[in-house]
Amino acid sequence: MTVRIGVIGAGAIGREHVRRINQVLAGAEVVALSDVNRASAEKVKAEIALTAEIFESGEALIDSPKVDAVLVTSWGATHEQYVLAALAARKPCFCEKPLATIAEGAKRIVDAEVKHGKRLVQVGFMRRYDVGYVALKQAVASRIGAPILVHAAHRNPTVPEQYVTPMAIHDTLIHEIDVLRWLLDDDYVSARVLFPRKAARSHAKLRDPQVVLLETKKGVLIDVEVFVNCHYGYDIQCEIVGEDGVAKLPEPMAVKVRLDASLQNPILTDWKDRFVDSYDVELRDFINAAAKGGVSGPTAWDGYVAAITSDACVAAQEREGEPIAINLPTRPALYN
Ligand code: NAP
């Protein structure tokens, strides 16, 4: 069976996912596109999805009998309305992060999915599919003993002027929030944020870098440096200290060069290159499950927990140094 996919949002990652589905992966085809700016959808159609129909609204795309499954890759603030519409149409839905920009929105999605009684939402937390993170999870589960500390860093070379301080949490840290919880098989109980002096390349409305401290139910202390104008590259680091040993996320594969009396090892600069394979694997997972009418992978509950945690981290930014409690509701049985 070929899964007929409709994509809402033909921007940077929407275009990448359309390319993946039509040119890299088997078992699916993009048959429908929609974007608030029709010209963006037309451009992607002309470049990659030549036979796709363009719909005037995301809702019309979701309701079309030609569409079996939905990809939501529009701006974060629009995700909730489309995911709820896909749930109402009972169609498998892959939603890019964030599931919703605030926890209340993610809760409405969880409530709707629980009411339907069947999982239909996969959230685009692609790091869970990264070969390095998968190996790190195995080491944490079986080799280094119970985790005690985590040191992580999320560094981007640069961000645009419109990237403001809370986006360091909602847009950037959200990946660590999800992947660390998954790596540790644990949940967060509190968040604190500390700011050193502002880096010279930071923008007027951005305090950069910052350190987020998270504490888990099992008593693990996590520090994550978020530095989005680090200049030198796109650099994701993660080290877990356990009772018996330390496990570190492997660096991406790169040729080492000995030259001019130095040992040179290139560092990537583009997030698309760093996780290119994991995007392929997460969408393959989505297509395989959608072919059977369901989903697998990160759940709406994971998206909701990430949203609750990121809301707490933003509150912690506003009350620098103060611990903000993270209280999770009881997990519905659908997500056990
Ligand atoms: P982008 O380039 O700005 O693309 C978003 C697209 O959505 C734009 O074409 C935009 O329209 C369109 N859009 C906005 N509102 C819409 C609506 N109501 N209905 C339909 N289309 C609408 O952004 P992006 O970088 O692709 O990011 C999209 C989402 O993916 C974000 O939530 C982001 O956080 C997430 N993302 C995830 C990853 C990851 O690593 N998993 C990486 C990148 C992005 P215009 O044509 O008018 O701009």
Coordinates of C-alpha atoms and ligand atoms in Angstrom, one line a residue:
M1 CA 0.0 0.0 0.0
T2 CA 1.2 3.5 -0.8
V3 CA 0.3 5.9 2.0
R4 CA -1.1 9.1 0.5
I5 CA 0.2 12.0 2.6
G6 CA -0.9 15.6 2.8
V7 CA 1.6 18.2 4.1
I8 CA 0.5 21.4 5.8
G9 CA 3.3 24.0 5.8
A10 CA 5.7 24.3 2.9
G11 CA 8.6 26.1 4.6
A12 CA 12.1 24.8 5.4
I13 CA 11.3 21.5 7.1
G14 CA 8.1 20.9 5.2
R15 CA 10.0 21.1 2.0
E16 CA 12.7 18.7 3.4
H17 CA 10.1 16.2 4.5
V18 CA 8.3 16.3 1.1
R19 CA 11.6 15.6 -0.6
R20 CA 12.3 12.7 1.8
I21 CA 8.9 11.1 1.2
N22 CA 8.9 11.5 -2.6
Q23 CA 12.6 10.9 -3.3
V24 CA 14.2 8.9 -0.4
L25 CA 11.6 6.7 1.4
A26 CA 9.4 3.9 0.0
G27 CA 5.8 3.3 0.8
A28 CA 4.3 6.8 0.6
E29 CA 3.7 9.7 -1.7
V30 CA 2.9 13.4 -1.0
V31 CA -0.5 13.9 -2.8
A32 CA -1.5 17.2 -1.2
L33 CA 0.1 20.4 0.0
S34 CA -1.2 23.5 1.8
D35 CA 0.5 26.6 3.0
V36 CA -0.9 29.9 4.3
N37 CA 1.1 31.4 1.5
R38 CA 0.0 29.4 -1.6
A39 CA 3.2 30.4 -3.5
S40 CA 5.3 28.4 -1.0
A41 CA 3.2 25.3 -1.8
E42 CA 3.3 26.0 -5.5
K43 CA 7.1 26.2 -5.3
V44 CA 7.5 22.8 -3.5
K45 CA 5.0 21.2 -5.9
A46 CA 7.0 22.5 -8.9
E47 CA 10.3 21.3 -7.4
I48 CA 9.4 18.0 -5.7
A49 CA 5.7 17.0 -5.5
L50 CA 4.7 17.4 -9.1
T51 CA 1.4 15.7 -9.0
A52 CA 0.2 17.0 -5.6
E53 CA -3.0 18.9 -5.3
I54 CA -2.8 22.3 -3.5
F55 CA -5.5 22.9 -1.0
E56 CA -6.6 26.4 0.2
S57 CA -6.7 25.4 3.8
G58 CA -5.1 22.8 6.1
E59 CA -8.6 21.6 7.2
A60 CA -9.7 21.0 3.5
L61 CA -6.5 19.0 3.0
I62 CA -7.2 16.9 6.1
D63 CA -10.8 16.2 5.1
S64 CA -9.9 15.2 1.6
P65 CA -10.7 11.5 0.9
K66 CA -7.5 11.5 -1.2
V67 CA -5.4 12.0 1.9
D68 CA -4.6 9.0 4.2
A69 CA -2.2 10.7 6.7
V70 CA -1.1 14.2 7.6
L71 CA 2.2 16.0 8.2
V72 CA 2.0 19.3 10.1
T73 CA 5.1 21.4 9.4
S74 CA 3.6 24.9 9.6
W75 CA 4.5 27.4 12.3
G76 CA 4.4 26.1 15.8
A77 CA 1.4 28.3 16.8
T78 CA -0.8 26.6 14.1
H79 CA 0.0 23.0 15.0
E80 CA -2.8 22.5 17.5
Q81 CA -5.6 23.4 15.2
Y82 CA -4.4 21.0 12.5
V83 CA -3.6 18.1 14.8
L84 CA -7.1 18.4 16.4
A85 CA -8.6 18.4 12.9
A86 CA -6.6 15.3 11.9
L87 CA -7.8 13.6 15.1
A88 CA -11.4 14.5 14.3
A89 CA -10.9 13.0 10.8
R90 CA -9.3 9.9 12.5
K91 CA -6.2 10.2 10.3
P92 CA -2.6 9.4 11.4
C93 CA -0.8 12.7 12.0
F94 CA 2.9 13.5 12.2
C95 CA 3.4 16.9 13.9
E96 CA 6.7 18.7 14.0
K97 CA 7.8 20.0 17.3
P98 CA 6.3 21.7 19.3
L99 CA 3.0 19.8 19.5
A100 CA 1.6 23.1 20.7
T101 CA 3.2 26.3 21.9
I102 CA 1.7 26.2 25.4
A103 CA 0.9 23.2 27.6
E104 CA -2.9 23.9 27.5
G105 CA -2.9 23.4 23.7
A106 CA -1.0 20.1 24.0
K107 CA -3.4 19.0 26.7
R108 CA -6.4 19.6 24.4
I109 CA -4.7 17.3 21.9
V110 CA -4.0 14.6 24.5
D111 CA -7.6 14.8 25.7
A112 CA -8.9 14.5 22.2
E113 CA -6.7 11.5 21.4
V114 CA -7.6 9.8 24.7
K115 CA -11.3 10.4 23.9
H116 CA -10.9 8.7 20.5
G117 CA -9.2 5.8 22.3
K118 CA -6.4 5.2 19.8
R119 CA -3.0 6.8 19.2
L120 CA -3.0 8.8 16.0
V121 CA -0.3 11.5 16.7
Q122 CA 3.5 11.2 16.4
V123 CA 5.6 14.2 17.4
G124 CA 8.7 15.1 15.5
F125 CA 11.3 14.5 18.2
M126 CA 13.7 13.0 15.8
R127 CA 16.7 12.7 18.1
R128 CA 15.1 9.5 19.5
Y129 CA 15.9 8.0 16.0
D130 CA 19.5 9.3 15.9
V131 CA 22.0 6.4 15.8
G132 CA 24.2 8.2 18.4
Y133 CA 21.4 8.8 20.8
V134 CA 20.2 5.2 20.4
A135 CA 23.7 3.9 21.3
L136 CA 23.9 6.3 24.2
K137 CA 20.5 5.1 25.5
Q138 CA 21.8 1.5 25.4
A139 CA 25.0 2.4 27.3
V140 CA 22.9 4.2 29.9
A141 CA 20.5 1.3 30.3
S142 CA 23.1 -1.5 30.5
R143 CA 26.7 -0.3 31.0
I144 CA 27.3 2.8 33.2
G145 CA 25.1 2.1 36.1
A146 CA 22.3 4.3 37.4
P147 CA 22.7 7.9 36.1
I148 CA 23.6 10.7 38.5
L149 CA 24.5 13.7 36.4
V150 CA 24.0 14.9 32.8
H151 CA 26.0 17.6 31.1
A152 CA 24.6 18.7 27.7
A153 CA 25.0 21.6 25.3
H154 CA 23.0 22.9 22.4
R155 CA 25.0 25.4 20.3
N156 CA 23.9 27.0 17.1
P157 CA 26.2 29.2 15.0
T158 CA 23.7 32.0 14.8
V159 CA 20.0 32.9 15.0
P160 CA 18.0 35.7 13.4
E161 CA 17.1 39.0 15.2
Q162 CA 13.5 37.8 15.8
Y163 CA 14.8 34.9 17.9
V164 CA 14.0 36.2 21.5
T165 CA 15.0 34.7 24.9
P166 CA 12.0 32.4 25.4
M167 CA 12.7 30.8 22.0
A168 CA 15.9 29.3 23.4
I169 CA 13.5 27.1 25.4
H170 CA 10.5 26.6 23.1
D171 CA 12.4 26.2 19.9
T172 CA 15.8 24.9 21.0
L173 CA 15.9 23.3 24.4
I174 CA 12.7 21.5 23.6
H175 CA 14.8 18.8 21.9
E176 CA 17.0 18.3 25.0
I177 CA 13.8 18.3 27.2
D178 CA 12.4 15.4 25.2
V179 CA 15.6 13.4 24.5
L180 CA 17.0 13.5 28.0
R181 CA 13.7 12.4 29.5
W182 CA 13.7 9.5 27.0
L183 CA 17.4 8.7 27.6
L184 CA 17.0 8.6 31.4
D185 CA 13.5 7.0 31.4
D186 CA 12.6 9.6 34.0
D187 CA 10.5 12.8 34.4
Y188 CA 11.4 16.3 35.6
V189 CA 10.5 17.8 38.9
S190 CA 12.1 21.3 38.7
A191 CA 13.8 23.8 36.4
R192 CA 16.2 26.7 37.1
V193 CA 17.9 29.0 34.6
L194 CA 21.1 30.9 35.1
F195 CA 22.6 33.6 32.8
P196 CA 26.3 34.4 32.6
R197 CA 27.2 37.8 31.0
K198 CA 25.6 38.3 27.6
A199 CA 27.8 37.2 24.7
A200 CA 28.9 40.0 22.4
R201 CA 27.1 38.5 19.3
S202 CA 23.8 38.2 21.1
H203 CA 20.8 40.3 19.8
A204 CA 19.1 43.1 21.7
K205 CA 16.1 40.9 22.7
L206 CA 18.1 37.7 23.4
R207 CA 20.1 36.8 26.6
D208 CA 22.6 34.3 25.2
P209 CA 24.0 31.9 26.4
Q210 CA 22.1 30.4 29.3
V211 CA 22.3 27.4 31.5
V212 CA 19.2 25.4 32.3
L213 CA 19.3 23.1 35.4
L214 CA 16.7 20.3 35.5
E215 CA 16.2 17.9 38.3
T216 CA 14.4 14.6 37.8
K217 CA 12.2 12.3 39.9
K218 CA 15.0 9.8 40.3
G219 CA 17.3 12.7 41.6
V220 CA 19.4 13.2 38.4
L221 CA 20.8 16.7 38.0
I222 CA 21.0 17.9 34.4
D223 CA 22.8 21.0 33.2
V224 CA 22.2 22.1 29.6
E225 CA 24.1 25.0 28.0
V226 CA 22.0 26.8 25.3
F227 CA 24.3 29.0 23.2
V228 CA 22.6 30.0 20.0
N229 CA 25.2 32.5 18.7
C230 CA 28.2 30.4 19.4
H231 CA 29.6 31.3 15.9
Y232 CA 31.8 28.2 15.4
G233 CA 29.2 25.5 14.4
Y234 CA 26.1 23.5 15.2
D235 CA 27.3 21.4 18.1
I236 CA 25.2 19.0 20.1
Q237 CA 26.9 17.5 23.2
C238 CA 25.6 15.1 25.8
E239 CA 27.5 13.3 28.6
I240 CA 25.8 11.1 31.2
V241 CA 27.6 10.3 34.4
G242 CA 26.5 7.0 36.0
E243 CA 27.4 5.0 39.2
D244 CA 30.0 2.9 37.3
G245 CA 31.0 5.0 34.3
V246 CA 30.4 7.9 31.9
A247 CA 28.8 7.7 28.4
K248 CA 29.1 10.4 25.8
L249 CA 27.1 11.1 22.6
P250 CA 29.4 10.3 19.7
E251 CA 30.5 13.1 17.4
P252 CA 29.1 12.9 13.8
M253 CA 31.3 11.0 11.4
A254 CA 34.0 13.2 10.0
V255 CA 37.4 12.7 8.4
K256 CA 40.3 13.8 10.6
V257 CA 43.1 15.6 8.8
R258 CA 46.7 15.9 9.9
L259 CA 47.9 19.1 8.3
D260 CA 50.1 22.1 9.0
A261 CA 51.1 20.8 12.4
S262 CA 47.5 20.4 13.5
L263 CA 44.9 17.7 13.8
Q264 CA 41.7 19.0 12.1
N265 CA 38.2 17.7 12.6
P266 CA 35.4 19.6 10.9
I267 CA 32.3 20.6 12.9
L268 CA 28.9 20.8 11.1
T269 CA 27.1 24.2 10.8
D270 CA 23.6 23.2 9.7
W271 CA 21.0 21.4 11.9
K272 CA 19.7 19.7 8.7
D273 CA 23.0 17.9 8.2
R274 CA 23.5 16.9 11.8
F275 CA 20.2 14.9 12.0
V276 CA 19.6 14.1 8.4
D277 CA 19.5 10.3 8.9
S278 CA 17.2 10.5 11.9
Y279 CA 14.6 12.5 10.0
D280 CA 14.6 9.7 7.4
V281 CA 14.2 7.0 10.1
E282 CA 11.4 8.9 12.0
L283 CA 9.4 9.4 8.8
R284 CA 9.9 5.8 7.8
D285 CA 8.5 4.8 11.2
F286 CA 5.5 7.1 10.6
I287 CA 4.8 5.8 7.1
N288 CA 5.0 2.1 8.2
A289 CA 2.6 2.7 11.1
A290 CA 0.3 4.9 9.0
A291 CA 0.0 2.1 6.4
K292 CA -1.7 0.1 9.2
G293 CA -3.8 3.1 10.2
G294 CA -1.9 4.1 13.4
V295 CA 1.3 5.7 14.6
S296 CA 4.4 4.8 16.7
G297 CA 7.3 6.9 18.0
P298 CA 7.1 10.0 20.3
T299 CA 3.5 10.4 21.5
A300 CA 1.2 13.4 22.1
W301 CA 1.8 12.7 25.8
D302 CA 5.6 13.2 25.2
G303 CA 4.7 16.5 23.4
Y304 CA 2.5 17.5 26.4
V305 CA 5.2 16.8 29.0
A306 CA 7.7 18.7 26.9
A307 CA 5.3 21.7 26.7
I308 CA 4.8 21.6 30.5
T309 CA 8.5 21.5 31.1
S310 CA 9.3 24.2 28.6
D311 CA 6.6 26.5 30.1
A312 CA 8.4 25.9 33.5
C313 CA 11.8 26.7 32.0
V314 CA 10.5 30.0 30.5
A315 CA 9.1 30.9 34.0
A316 CA 12.6 30.0 35.3
Q317 CA 14.1 32.4 32.8
E318 CA 11.9 35.2 34.1
R319 CA 12.8 34.4 37.8
E320 CA 16.5 33.8 37.2
G321 CA 18.1 31.3 39.7
E322 CA 14.8 30.3 41.3
P323 CA 13.6 26.7 41.1
I324 CA 10.3 26.3 39.3
A325 CA 8.4 23.1 40.2
I326 CA 7.2 20.9 37.4
N327 CA 4.1 19.0 38.2
L328 CA 2.9 16.4 35.7
P329 CA -0.7 15.1 35.7
T330 CA -1.3 11.4 35.7
R331 CA -0.4 9.7 32.4
P332 CA -3.5 8.3 30.7
A333 CA -3.4 4.5 30.1
L334 CA -3.3 5.1 26.3
Y335 CA 0.3 6.1 26.7
N336 CA 1.6 3.3 29.0
Ligands
NAP1 P1 9.2 28.0 8.1 O1 10.4 27.8 7.1 O2 8.8 29.4 8.6 O3 8.0 27.2 7.5 C1 6.7 27.3 8.0 C2 5.7 27.3 6.9 O4 4.4 27.3 7.4 C3 5.8 28.6 6.1 O5 5.8 28.3 4.7 C4 4.6 29.4 6.5 O6 4.0 30.3 5.6 C5 3.6 28.2 6.8 N1 2.5 28.6 7.6 C6 2.4 29.5 8.6 N2 1.1 29.5 9.1 C7 0.4 28.6 8.4 C8 -0.9 28.1 8.5 N3 -1.8 28.6 9.4 N4 -1.3 27.1 7.7 C9 -0.4 26.6 6.8 N5 0.8 27.0 6.6 C10 1.3 28.0 7.5 O7 9.6 27.2 9.4 P2 10.3 25.7 9.6 O8 11.7 26.0 10.0 O9 10.0 24.9 8.4 O10 9.6 25.2 10.9 C11 8.2 24.7 10.8 C12 8.0 23.9 12.1 O11 8.9 22.8 12.1 C13 8.2 24.7 13.4 O12 7.3 24.2 14.4 C14 9.6 24.3 13.8 O13 9.8 24.3 15.2 C15 9.7 22.8 13.3 N6 11.1 22.4 13.0 C16 11.5 21.3 13.6 C17 12.8 20.9 13.3 C18 13.4 19.6 14.0 O14 14.6 19.5 14.1 N7 12.5 18.7 14.3 C19 13.7 21.7 12.5 C20 13.1 22.8 11.9 C21 11.8 23.2 12.2 P3 4.8 31.4 4.8 O15 5.0 30.8 3.5 O16 3.9 32.6 4.8 O17 6.1 31.7 5.6

